[in-house]
Amino acid sequence: MEKPILLRGARQLLTLRGPSGPRRGAAMRELGIIQDGALLISGGIIQEVGPSRRVENLAAARDAVEIAADGRVVMPGFIDPETRLVGGELRFEPDRDAFDADEEEIEAEPKPGEPSWRRTLRELQSASKRRLEMRARRTIRELVRHGTTTVEAKSSWGIDSRTDLKILRVLEALRDKPLDVFPTYLLGHAPPEADKSPQTHLEWLCGEMLPRLRTRRLARYVQVRCGPGAYSPSQARKILSEARALGFIPRLTFGEEAGEGAVAAAVEVDASSIDGLERLSAAEVDLLATSLTVAVLLPGRALYLRRPYPSGRELIDGGAAVALASGFAPDEGSSFSMPAMVALACAEMGLRPAEAIAAATINAAHALRCANRLGSLEYGKQADLVMLNTGDYRELPVRLGVNLVAMVMKRGEIIFPRMEF
C-alpha cells in the first residue's frame, strides 16, 4: 500500500472551497485561501485540508511522504473545457516574396473562399489513428507543463462520421494517460444540402449516430454550433434534447450571427455550457444568470482571430457563471496555456485575478459537469493540483508569456517535472 502524501508549507493554498453550484458574482472572488496551508493525500484523493501545523500533526500524516511547497502558491489544476486536441498540422502563411518559398506549400493554399477547416478535415481524413494519437500526446505533454490537469477535446465537425469516429477513438486511447480527457461529439457544420436534406440529416443524427456513440461510449458531450452554415436554434434544441435523453451532456456554441434563441435553447435543454459569445443582450445575460449553463469565454481565440473580446465583466456583474478555456486547435496559431488565458481575461475582459482563477478551475469544472470531483482542493476530491513559482496568486495574470508552473500533480502523482508518459 502506497504511503500518503503530505504537501505542506504553501504560502497561499487556494482551495476554491465554496457553494456546490457554479460561482457567480462576488463568490468568484472567494478563493478559500489558507495561509501556510497543507494537504494530506491518500490513494489519489484529498483526505485533509488546512493549516500546515494542524495537518502535519495528524496521526495519518506521521508516515507520509512529504512535499515542501516552500512558500509557493498551491492551487487546483487548470481545467480547459474547450479544445480540439486532435487536429491537422500547424499551418503557416506562405511568404511568396521569400527567396526560399516552398512551392508545394503555396500550391496547397486553400482555394479562394474555401474555409480553412475544410483543409484540416482533409488532413484528418487521410491521417492514420496512430499518427493523430502521437501528435495529441505531444500536445498533452505541453498542456501538463502549463498546469492543465483536465481537458475537453472535440471530434471534427460532424460532417464525416468516419473521421469523427476515428478522432473519438484516438481520444478514448488518451483517457487517463495521464490527464482526464473528456470527449465531445461536435456538430460544427451542417452537411451540404446535396448530401442530405435538413430533415433527413436530423433523423440520421438522432436515430443512428447518437445511439451508436452512446453504445460505444465514445463521447461524454454533444455540442452543437448555431449560426450560418451550421444549425438553427430550433435544430440545436432538437438535437441536444435527443442527446440529453440518451445520457449525453448537451453543450452549445455560438457561431457568427447565431440569431435570437440560441441562449434560450441552451438553457432550455440544460446545456452545461455555451461558448463563442461576443455580444449578448441584457435579457440573455439574465437568462444565463438564472440557469446552470456556464458561459465559457475564449480569450485566446479572440486574440488569434483578431475579434473583439467579450465583456466578462458584464457577464459576471449580471450574475452569469463564467469559465475560461483556451479554444486550442493544433492547426492554428492558438495557445493551450491556461495561465495565458487567465492573464488575457484580466487584461482584456475585465476579470479580476481571483475571478479569472475561479473561472479557469471550479467554474470550468462546472462547464464540464465534473465539479463533484474536480476544480477545487477539498476533502474527497481528486488530488489534481499545481504549484506555482510565486508566493502570491496575483502574480499569475501579470506574467503573460511566463510559465510559473513548478509542479503538477494528477490523482496524487507528480506528472511534472517528472513526465514519463
Tab-separated table of C-alpha atoms in Angstrom:
chain	number	residue	atom	x	y	z
A	1	MET	CA	0.000	0.000	0.000
A	2	GLU	CA	1.385	3.389	-1.012
A	3	LYS	CA	2.174	5.874	1.705
A	4	PRO	CA	0.037	9.022	1.991
A	5	ILE	CA	1.447	12.329	0.753
A	6	LEU	CA	1.774	15.422	2.907
A	7	LEU	CA	2.141	18.632	0.924
A	8	ARG	CA	2.949	21.375	3.394
A	9	GLY	CA	4.169	24.955	3.631
A	10	ALA	CA	2.127	26.608	0.886
A	11	ARG	CA	2.194	30.349	1.467
A	12	GLN	CA	-1.201	30.546	-0.245
A	13	LEU	CA	-3.233	27.353	-0.591
A	14	LEU	CA	-6.109	28.248	-2.918
A	15	THR	CA	-8.756	25.682	-2.055
A	16	LEU	CA	-11.657	27.215	-4.055
A	17	ARG	CA	-13.990	25.669	-1.480
A	18	GLY	CA	-17.469	27.152	-1.544
A	19	PRO	CA	-21.049	26.549	-2.651
A	20	SER	CA	-21.892	23.416	-4.637
A	21	GLY	CA	-23.028	25.268	-7.755
A	22	PRO	CA	-21.090	27.431	-10.223
A	23	ARG	CA	-19.559	30.549	-8.677
A	24	ARG	CA	-21.245	33.849	-9.539
A	25	GLY	CA	-20.781	37.498	-8.729
A	26	ALA	CA	-18.817	38.166	-5.537
A	27	ALA	CA	-18.442	34.403	-4.911
A	28	MET	CA	-15.980	34.262	-7.825
A	29	ARG	CA	-13.570	36.328	-5.760
A	30	GLU	CA	-13.629	33.938	-2.794
A	31	LEU	CA	-10.691	31.571	-3.344
A	32	GLY	CA	-10.785	29.916	0.081
A	33	ILE	CA	-7.150	30.819	0.775
A	34	ILE	CA	-5.322	29.116	3.641
A	35	GLN	CA	-2.092	30.805	4.667
A	36	ASP	CA	0.720	28.292	5.298
A	37	GLY	CA	-1.620	25.577	4.035
A	38	ALA	CA	-1.232	21.821	3.721
A	39	LEU	CA	-2.904	18.830	2.085
A	40	LEU	CA	-2.935	15.174	3.087
A	41	ILE	CA	-3.463	12.872	0.100
A	42	SER	CA	-4.091	9.128	0.038
A	43	GLY	CA	-4.949	6.948	-2.936
A	44	GLY	CA	-5.021	10.000	-5.184
A	45	ILE	CA	-7.795	11.581	-3.105
A	46	ILE	CA	-7.591	14.570	-0.767
A	47	GLN	CA	-8.117	13.449	2.835
A	48	GLU	CA	-7.347	16.620	4.803
A	49	VAL	CA	-7.001	20.324	4.004
A	50	GLY	CA	-5.936	23.010	6.473
A	51	PRO	CA	-3.076	24.923	8.099
A	52	SER	CA	0.247	23.076	7.946
A	53	ARG	CA	0.600	22.954	11.743
A	54	ARG	CA	-2.701	21.086	12.117
A	55	VAL	CA	-2.440	18.714	9.143
A	56	GLU	CA	1.176	17.646	9.756
A	57	ASN	CA	0.297	16.696	13.358
A	58	LEU	CA	-2.440	14.266	12.335
A	59	ALA	CA	-1.768	10.591	13.036
A	60	ALA	CA	-2.328	9.778	9.339
A	61	ALA	CA	0.470	12.178	8.386
A	62	ARG	CA	3.209	10.593	10.505
A	63	ASP	CA	4.452	8.163	7.850
A	64	ALA	CA	3.548	10.342	4.885
A	65	VAL	CA	5.879	11.251	2.052
A	66	GLU	CA	6.489	14.985	2.456
A	67	ILE	CA	6.488	17.561	-0.309
A	68	ALA	CA	7.595	21.049	0.733
A	69	ALA	CA	5.866	23.909	-1.038
A	70	ASP	CA	8.483	26.285	0.415
A	71	GLY	CA	6.246	29.327	0.459
A	72	ARG	CA	4.801	28.890	-3.030
A	73	VAL	CA	1.194	29.074	-4.224
A	74	VAL	CA	-0.648	25.753	-4.465
A	75	MET	CA	-3.964	25.722	-6.326
A	76	PRO	CA	-6.295	23.354	-8.210
A	77	GLY	CA	-5.065	22.180	-11.592
A	78	PHE	CA	-6.371	24.147	-14.560
A	79	ILE	CA	-9.359	22.703	-16.387
A	80	ASP	CA	-9.665	23.504	-20.096
A	81	PRO	CA	-13.271	22.978	-21.247
A	82	GLU	CA	-12.830	23.863	-24.955
A	83	THR	CA	-10.159	22.379	-27.248
A	84	ARG	CA	-9.605	20.424	-30.423
A	85	LEU	CA	-6.838	18.262	-29.019
A	86	VAL	CA	-6.680	16.172	-32.207
A	87	GLY	CA	-6.171	18.174	-35.389
A	88	GLY	CA	-4.131	18.732	-38.503
A	89	GLU	CA	-0.642	20.109	-38.956
A	90	LEU	CA	0.068	23.694	-37.933
A	91	ARG	CA	-0.468	25.966	-40.934
A	92	PHE	CA	1.868	28.797	-41.844
A	93	GLU	CA	1.069	31.657	-44.170
A	94	PRO	CA	3.378	31.111	-47.186
A	95	ASP	CA	5.680	34.022	-47.941
A	96	ARG	CA	5.562	34.401	-51.705
A	97	ASP	CA	8.319	37.018	-51.661
A	98	ALA	CA	10.809	34.879	-49.771
A	99	PHE	CA	13.650	33.508	-51.904
A	100	ASP	CA	13.167	30.078	-50.308
A	101	ALA	CA	9.358	29.977	-50.610
A	102	ASP	CA	8.050	26.408	-50.639
A	103	GLU	CA	6.187	25.910	-53.934
A	104	GLU	CA	4.311	22.897	-52.567
A	105	GLU	CA	3.147	24.976	-49.631
A	106	ILE	CA	1.945	27.724	-51.938
A	107	GLU	CA	0.142	25.209	-54.136
A	108	ALA	CA	-1.539	23.732	-51.056
A	109	GLU	CA	-3.128	27.038	-50.103
A	110	PRO	CA	-6.899	26.834	-49.719
A	111	LYS	CA	-8.893	27.793	-52.760
A	112	PRO	CA	-10.480	31.255	-52.772
A	113	GLY	CA	-13.491	31.209	-50.487
A	114	GLU	CA	-12.659	27.800	-49.035
A	115	PRO	CA	-12.782	27.808	-45.213
A	116	SER	CA	-9.584	26.672	-43.508
A	117	TRP	CA	-11.380	23.890	-41.651
A	118	ARG	CA	-12.047	22.150	-44.980
A	119	ARG	CA	-8.308	21.629	-45.498
A	120	THR	CA	-7.937	20.435	-41.908
A	121	LEU	CA	-10.764	17.965	-42.448
A	122	ARG	CA	-8.972	16.539	-45.483
A	123	GLU	CA	-5.825	16.100	-43.374
A	124	LEU	CA	-7.792	14.314	-40.660
A	125	GLN	CA	-9.444	12.039	-43.198
A	126	SER	CA	-6.099	10.891	-44.588
A	127	ALA	CA	-4.101	10.693	-41.325
A	128	SER	CA	-3.789	7.382	-39.516
A	129	LYS	CA	-5.127	6.916	-35.999
A	130	ARG	CA	-1.568	6.231	-34.787
A	131	ARG	CA	-0.245	9.461	-36.263
A	132	LEU	CA	-3.050	11.531	-34.744
A	133	GLU	CA	-2.508	9.913	-31.362
A	134	MET	CA	1.235	10.647	-31.399
A	135	ARG	CA	0.585	14.319	-32.187
A	136	ALA	CA	-2.002	14.558	-29.425
A	137	ARG	CA	0.390	13.027	-26.884
A	138	ARG	CA	2.965	15.713	-27.677
A	139	THR	CA	0.323	18.344	-27.040
A	140	ILE	CA	-0.663	16.708	-23.747
A	141	ARG	CA	2.937	16.923	-22.548
A	142	GLU	CA	2.860	20.660	-23.142
A	143	LEU	CA	-0.558	21.024	-21.516
A	144	VAL	CA	0.822	19.414	-18.377
A	145	ARG	CA	3.859	21.735	-18.367
A	146	HIS	CA	1.430	24.674	-18.287
A	147	GLY	CA	-0.633	23.291	-15.415
A	148	THR	CA	-3.640	21.747	-17.177
A	149	THR	CA	-4.861	18.596	-15.417
A	150	THR	CA	-8.198	18.074	-17.213
A	151	VAL	CA	-9.013	18.791	-20.847
A	152	GLU	CA	-12.095	18.589	-23.043
A	153	ALA	CA	-11.477	17.516	-26.653
A	154	LYS	CA	-13.716	17.514	-29.709
A	155	SER	CA	-14.267	15.347	-32.754
A	156	SER	CA	-14.073	17.112	-36.129
A	157	TRP	CA	-17.156	18.991	-37.404
A	158	GLY	CA	-19.919	16.414	-37.692
A	159	ILE	CA	-19.747	16.206	-41.490
A	160	ASP	CA	-17.828	12.954	-41.966
A	161	SER	CA	-18.915	10.316	-39.451
A	162	ARG	CA	-15.940	8.065	-40.254
A	163	THR	CA	-13.489	10.840	-39.361
A	164	ASP	CA	-15.475	11.765	-36.256
A	165	LEU	CA	-15.355	8.160	-35.053
A	166	LYS	CA	-11.612	7.937	-35.755
A	167	ILE	CA	-10.910	11.030	-33.657
A	168	LEU	CA	-13.146	9.854	-30.836
A	169	ARG	CA	-11.269	6.529	-30.782
A	170	VAL	CA	-7.990	8.459	-30.544
A	171	LEU	CA	-9.405	10.386	-27.591
A	172	GLU	CA	-10.501	7.114	-25.994
A	173	ALA	CA	-6.889	5.905	-26.165
A	174	LEU	CA	-5.724	9.110	-24.440
A	175	ARG	CA	-8.050	8.997	-21.438
A	176	ASP	CA	-6.267	8.987	-18.072
A	177	LYS	CA	-2.821	8.965	-19.754
A	178	PRO	CA	-2.123	10.966	-17.664
A	179	LEU	CA	-4.909	13.572	-17.840
A	180	ASP	CA	-8.667	13.309	-17.739
A	181	VAL	CA	-9.573	13.742	-21.420
A	182	PHE	CA	-13.317	14.319	-21.834
A	183	PRO	CA	-14.531	13.688	-25.421
A	184	THR	CA	-17.155	15.788	-27.203
A	185	TYR	CA	-19.032	14.922	-30.387
A	186	LEU	CA	-19.138	18.254	-32.174
A	187	LEU	CA	-21.742	19.215	-34.757
A	188	GLY	CA	-19.996	22.297	-36.041
A	189	HIS	CA	-21.200	22.482	-39.628
A	190	ALA	CA	-24.333	21.147	-41.269
A	191	PRO	CA	-23.642	18.886	-44.285
A	192	PRO	CA	-24.261	20.286	-47.778
A	193	GLU	CA	-27.894	20.068	-48.836
A	194	ALA	CA	-26.808	17.942	-51.795
A	195	ASP	CA	-25.770	15.219	-49.382
A	196	LYS	CA	-28.775	15.188	-47.066
A	197	SER	CA	-31.867	17.289	-46.625
A	198	PRO	CA	-32.008	19.014	-43.220
A	199	GLN	CA	-34.833	16.766	-42.045
A	200	THR	CA	-33.152	13.565	-43.219
A	201	HIS	CA	-29.911	14.666	-41.590
A	202	LEU	CA	-31.576	15.324	-38.239
A	203	GLU	CA	-33.316	11.941	-38.368
A	204	TRP	CA	-29.983	10.233	-39.080
A	205	LEU	CA	-28.252	12.120	-36.275
A	206	CYS	CA	-30.873	11.426	-33.639
A	207	GLY	CA	-31.842	7.950	-34.809
A	208	GLU	CA	-28.482	6.451	-35.780
A	209	MET	CA	-25.333	8.423	-34.983
A	210	LEU	CA	-26.072	9.461	-31.408
A	211	PRO	CA	-27.276	5.994	-30.324
A	212	ARG	CA	-24.148	4.473	-31.930
A	213	LEU	CA	-21.888	6.817	-29.972
A	214	ARG	CA	-23.750	6.056	-26.773
A	215	THR	CA	-23.492	2.291	-27.259
A	216	ARG	CA	-19.745	2.557	-27.893
A	217	ARG	CA	-19.295	5.121	-25.095
A	218	LEU	CA	-17.106	7.277	-27.309
A	219	ALA	CA	-18.406	10.690	-26.224
A	220	ARG	CA	-19.390	12.335	-22.967
A	221	TYR	CA	-20.842	15.507	-24.518
A	222	VAL	CA	-22.722	16.518	-27.647
A	223	GLN	CA	-22.068	20.087	-28.751
A	224	VAL	CA	-23.985	21.934	-31.468
A	225	ARG	CA	-22.956	25.145	-33.204
A	226	CYS	CA	-25.638	27.709	-34.025
A	227	GLY	CA	-25.169	30.062	-36.943
A	228	PRO	CA	-24.942	30.294	-40.749
A	229	GLY	CA	-23.673	27.059	-42.249
A	230	ALA	CA	-24.429	25.234	-39.030
A	231	TYR	CA	-27.717	24.762	-37.140
A	232	SER	CA	-30.610	26.982	-36.201
A	233	PRO	CA	-31.597	27.333	-32.534
A	234	SER	CA	-34.643	25.109	-33.119
A	235	GLN	CA	-32.492	22.402	-34.751
A	236	ALA	CA	-29.945	22.657	-31.936
A	237	ARG	CA	-32.736	22.310	-29.383
A	238	LYS	CA	-33.985	19.111	-31.045
A	239	ILE	CA	-30.536	17.528	-31.344
A	240	LEU	CA	-29.496	18.404	-27.799
A	241	SER	CA	-32.810	17.249	-26.342
A	242	GLU	CA	-32.321	13.858	-28.005
A	243	ALA	CA	-28.708	13.770	-26.848
A	244	ARG	CA	-29.703	14.504	-23.273
A	245	ALA	CA	-32.349	11.765	-23.371
A	246	LEU	CA	-29.613	9.313	-24.414
A	247	GLY	CA	-27.429	10.331	-21.456
A	248	PHE	CA	-25.059	12.813	-23.124
A	249	ILE	CA	-24.333	16.188	-21.569
A	250	PRO	CA	-25.524	18.903	-24.003
A	251	ARG	CA	-23.407	21.933	-24.907
A	252	LEU	CA	-23.864	24.783	-27.376
A	253	THR	CA	-21.537	27.022	-29.387
A	254	PHE	CA	-22.441	30.476	-30.634
A	255	GLY	CA	-21.423	30.820	-34.264
A	256	GLU	CA	-21.283	34.140	-36.066
A	257	GLU	CA	-24.757	35.662	-36.286
A	258	ALA	CA	-26.229	32.791	-34.285
A	259	GLY	CA	-29.500	34.677	-34.117
A	260	GLU	CA	-32.064	35.060	-31.392
A	261	GLY	CA	-32.975	31.987	-29.438
A	262	ALA	CA	-29.546	30.344	-29.122
A	263	VAL	CA	-29.101	31.203	-25.441
A	264	ALA	CA	-32.709	30.249	-24.722
A	265	ALA	CA	-32.193	26.909	-26.484
A	266	ALA	CA	-29.073	26.204	-24.390
A	267	VAL	CA	-30.870	26.985	-21.132
A	268	GLU	CA	-33.972	25.032	-22.127
A	269	VAL	CA	-32.020	21.802	-22.704
A	270	ASP	CA	-29.921	22.402	-19.571
A	271	ALA	CA	-26.701	22.718	-21.563
A	272	SER	CA	-23.646	22.596	-19.340
A	273	SER	CA	-22.028	25.436	-21.258
A	274	ILE	CA	-22.317	27.917	-24.088
A	275	ASP	CA	-19.267	29.461	-25.728
A	276	GLY	CA	-18.380	31.733	-28.626
A	277	LEU	CA	-20.240	34.633	-27.027
A	278	GLU	CA	-19.367	38.074	-28.351
A	279	ARG	CA	-22.383	40.284	-27.730
A	280	LEU	CA	-25.352	39.382	-25.548
A	281	SER	CA	-28.472	41.327	-24.732
A	282	ALA	CA	-29.359	42.143	-21.132
A	283	ALA	CA	-32.203	39.617	-21.364
A	284	GLU	CA	-29.790	36.874	-22.461
A	285	VAL	CA	-27.429	37.660	-19.584
A	286	ASP	CA	-30.385	37.474	-17.191
A	287	LEU	CA	-31.348	34.117	-18.692
A	288	LEU	CA	-27.866	32.719	-18.061
A	289	ALA	CA	-27.875	34.159	-14.543
A	290	THR	CA	-30.904	32.058	-13.626
A	291	SER	CA	-29.582	28.816	-15.147
A	292	LEU	CA	-26.809	26.263	-14.574
A	293	THR	CA	-25.420	26.913	-18.069
A	294	VAL	CA	-21.881	28.293	-17.806
A	295	ALA	CA	-20.702	30.996	-20.217
A	296	VAL	CA	-17.274	29.890	-21.457
A	297	LEU	CA	-15.020	32.723	-22.617
A	298	LEU	CA	-12.210	32.138	-25.125
A	299	PRO	CA	-9.696	34.995	-24.840
A	300	GLY	CA	-7.077	33.098	-26.840
A	301	ARG	CA	-9.462	32.681	-29.776
A	302	ALA	CA	-10.329	36.376	-29.721
A	303	LEU	CA	-6.618	37.209	-29.839
A	304	TYR	CA	-5.874	34.730	-32.635
A	305	LEU	CA	-8.872	35.718	-34.783
A	306	ARG	CA	-8.456	39.435	-34.019
A	307	ARG	CA	-12.046	39.724	-32.828
A	308	PRO	CA	-13.435	41.902	-30.039
A	309	TYR	CA	-13.070	40.418	-26.582
A	310	PRO	CA	-16.409	39.575	-24.953
A	311	SER	CA	-17.125	41.507	-21.779
A	312	GLY	CA	-16.542	39.099	-18.951
A	313	ARG	CA	-17.190	41.957	-16.539
A	314	GLU	CA	-20.700	42.415	-17.898
A	315	LEU	CA	-21.479	38.699	-17.561
A	316	ILE	CA	-20.137	38.439	-14.008
A	317	ASP	CA	-21.866	41.616	-12.834
A	318	GLY	CA	-25.063	40.314	-14.436
A	319	GLY	CA	-24.927	37.124	-12.355
A	320	ALA	CA	-23.869	34.644	-15.070
A	321	ALA	CA	-21.460	31.844	-14.231
A	322	VAL	CA	-18.273	32.390	-16.263
A	323	ALA	CA	-15.477	29.959	-17.151
A	324	LEU	CA	-12.304	30.291	-19.214
A	325	ALA	CA	-10.986	27.993	-21.932
A	326	SER	CA	-8.147	28.081	-24.436
A	327	GLY	CA	-10.087	27.046	-27.553
A	328	PHE	CA	-6.812	25.492	-28.718
A	329	ALA	CA	-6.593	23.889	-32.159
A	330	PRO	CA	-3.357	22.199	-33.326
A	331	ASP	CA	-3.618	23.506	-36.890
A	332	GLU	CA	-3.938	27.140	-35.790
A	333	GLY	CA	-1.606	29.566	-34.082
A	334	SER	CA	-3.667	29.428	-30.914
A	335	SER	CA	-2.462	28.783	-27.375
A	336	PHE	CA	-3.165	25.955	-24.930
A	337	SER	CA	-1.740	27.838	-21.925
A	338	MET	CA	-4.428	28.353	-19.312
A	339	PRO	CA	-2.175	30.780	-17.347
A	340	ALA	CA	-2.114	32.873	-20.536
A	341	MET	CA	-5.921	32.738	-20.683
A	342	VAL	CA	-6.052	33.998	-17.087
A	343	ALA	CA	-3.751	36.891	-17.995
A	344	LEU	CA	-5.724	37.799	-21.141
A	345	ALA	CA	-9.045	37.633	-19.278
A	346	CYS	CA	-7.741	40.114	-16.725
A	347	ALA	CA	-6.125	42.407	-19.287
A	348	GLU	CA	-8.862	42.399	-21.949
A	349	MET	CA	-12.134	41.080	-20.486
A	350	GLY	CA	-12.346	42.962	-17.216
A	351	LEU	CA	-11.900	39.983	-14.870
A	352	ARG	CA	-10.101	40.363	-11.565
A	353	PRO	CA	-7.290	37.904	-10.759
A	354	ALA	CA	-9.371	35.872	-8.293
A	355	GLU	CA	-12.308	35.730	-10.725
A	356	ALA	CA	-10.076	34.528	-13.557
A	357	ILE	CA	-8.627	31.752	-11.392
A	358	ALA	CA	-12.124	30.643	-10.338
A	359	ALA	CA	-13.163	30.718	-13.997
A	360	ALA	CA	-10.211	28.505	-15.003
A	361	THR	CA	-10.740	25.944	-12.222
A	362	ILE	CA	-14.023	25.416	-10.380
A	363	ASN	CA	-16.298	27.084	-12.960
A	364	ALA	CA	-14.509	25.287	-15.789
A	365	ALA	CA	-15.301	22.071	-13.904
A	366	HIS	CA	-18.969	23.099	-13.760
A	367	ALA	CA	-18.875	23.781	-17.518
A	368	LEU	CA	-17.945	20.100	-17.898
A	369	ARG	CA	-20.273	18.901	-15.097
A	370	CYS	CA	-17.391	17.313	-13.198
A	371	ALA	CA	-17.180	19.700	-10.232
A	372	ASN	CA	-18.213	16.925	-7.845
A	373	ARG	CA	-14.635	15.608	-8.033
A	374	LEU	CA	-12.548	18.283	-9.785
A	375	GLY	CA	-11.918	22.022	-9.736
A	376	SER	CA	-11.193	22.635	-6.038
A	377	LEU	CA	-8.976	21.266	-3.260
A	378	GLU	CA	-11.474	19.778	-0.820
A	379	TYR	CA	-11.981	16.559	1.090
A	380	GLY	CA	-12.935	13.652	-1.162
A	381	LYS	CA	-11.885	15.281	-4.450
A	382	GLN	CA	-9.092	14.181	-6.763
A	383	ALA	CA	-5.655	15.462	-5.818
A	384	ASP	CA	-5.218	17.458	-9.035
A	385	LEU	CA	-3.100	20.491	-8.254
A	386	VAL	CA	-0.487	22.939	-9.447
A	387	MET	CA	2.373	24.555	-7.543
A	388	LEU	CA	3.465	27.961	-8.822
A	389	ASN	CA	6.872	29.648	-8.613
A	390	THR	CA	5.415	32.583	-6.742
A	391	GLY	CA	4.110	33.290	-3.261
A	392	ASP	CA	1.129	35.364	-4.441
A	393	TYR	CA	-1.537	34.200	-6.919
A	394	ARG	CA	-1.930	37.779	-8.174
A	395	GLU	CA	1.380	37.447	-9.987
A	396	LEU	CA	-0.137	34.887	-12.365
A	397	PRO	CA	-2.175	37.316	-14.516
A	398	VAL	CA	0.637	39.875	-14.819
A	399	ARG	CA	3.182	37.376	-16.191
A	400	LEU	CA	1.756	36.841	-19.669
A	401	GLY	CA	4.095	34.537	-21.573
A	402	VAL	CA	5.935	33.411	-18.424
A	403	ASN	CA	5.239	29.877	-17.233
A	404	LEU	CA	5.177	29.954	-13.421
A	405	VAL	CA	4.250	26.266	-13.078
A	406	ALA	CA	6.764	24.487	-10.828
A	407	MET	CA	4.932	21.195	-10.242
A	408	VAL	CA	1.793	19.434	-11.441
A	409	MET	CA	0.065	16.606	-9.598
A	410	LYS	CA	-2.691	14.412	-11.046
A	411	ARG	CA	-4.563	11.990	-8.777
A	412	GLY	CA	-1.805	12.329	-6.200
A	413	GLU	CA	1.008	11.551	-8.669
A	414	ILE	CA	3.579	14.144	-9.716
A	415	ILE	CA	3.465	14.288	-13.531
A	416	PHE	CA	5.587	17.403	-13.931
A	417	PRO	CA	8.524	17.894	-13.729
A	418	ARG	CA	8.757	14.081	-13.856
A	419	MET	CA	6.959	13.168	-17.086
A	420	GLU	CA	7.380	9.538	-18.124
A	421	PHE	CA	4.140	9.010	-20.033
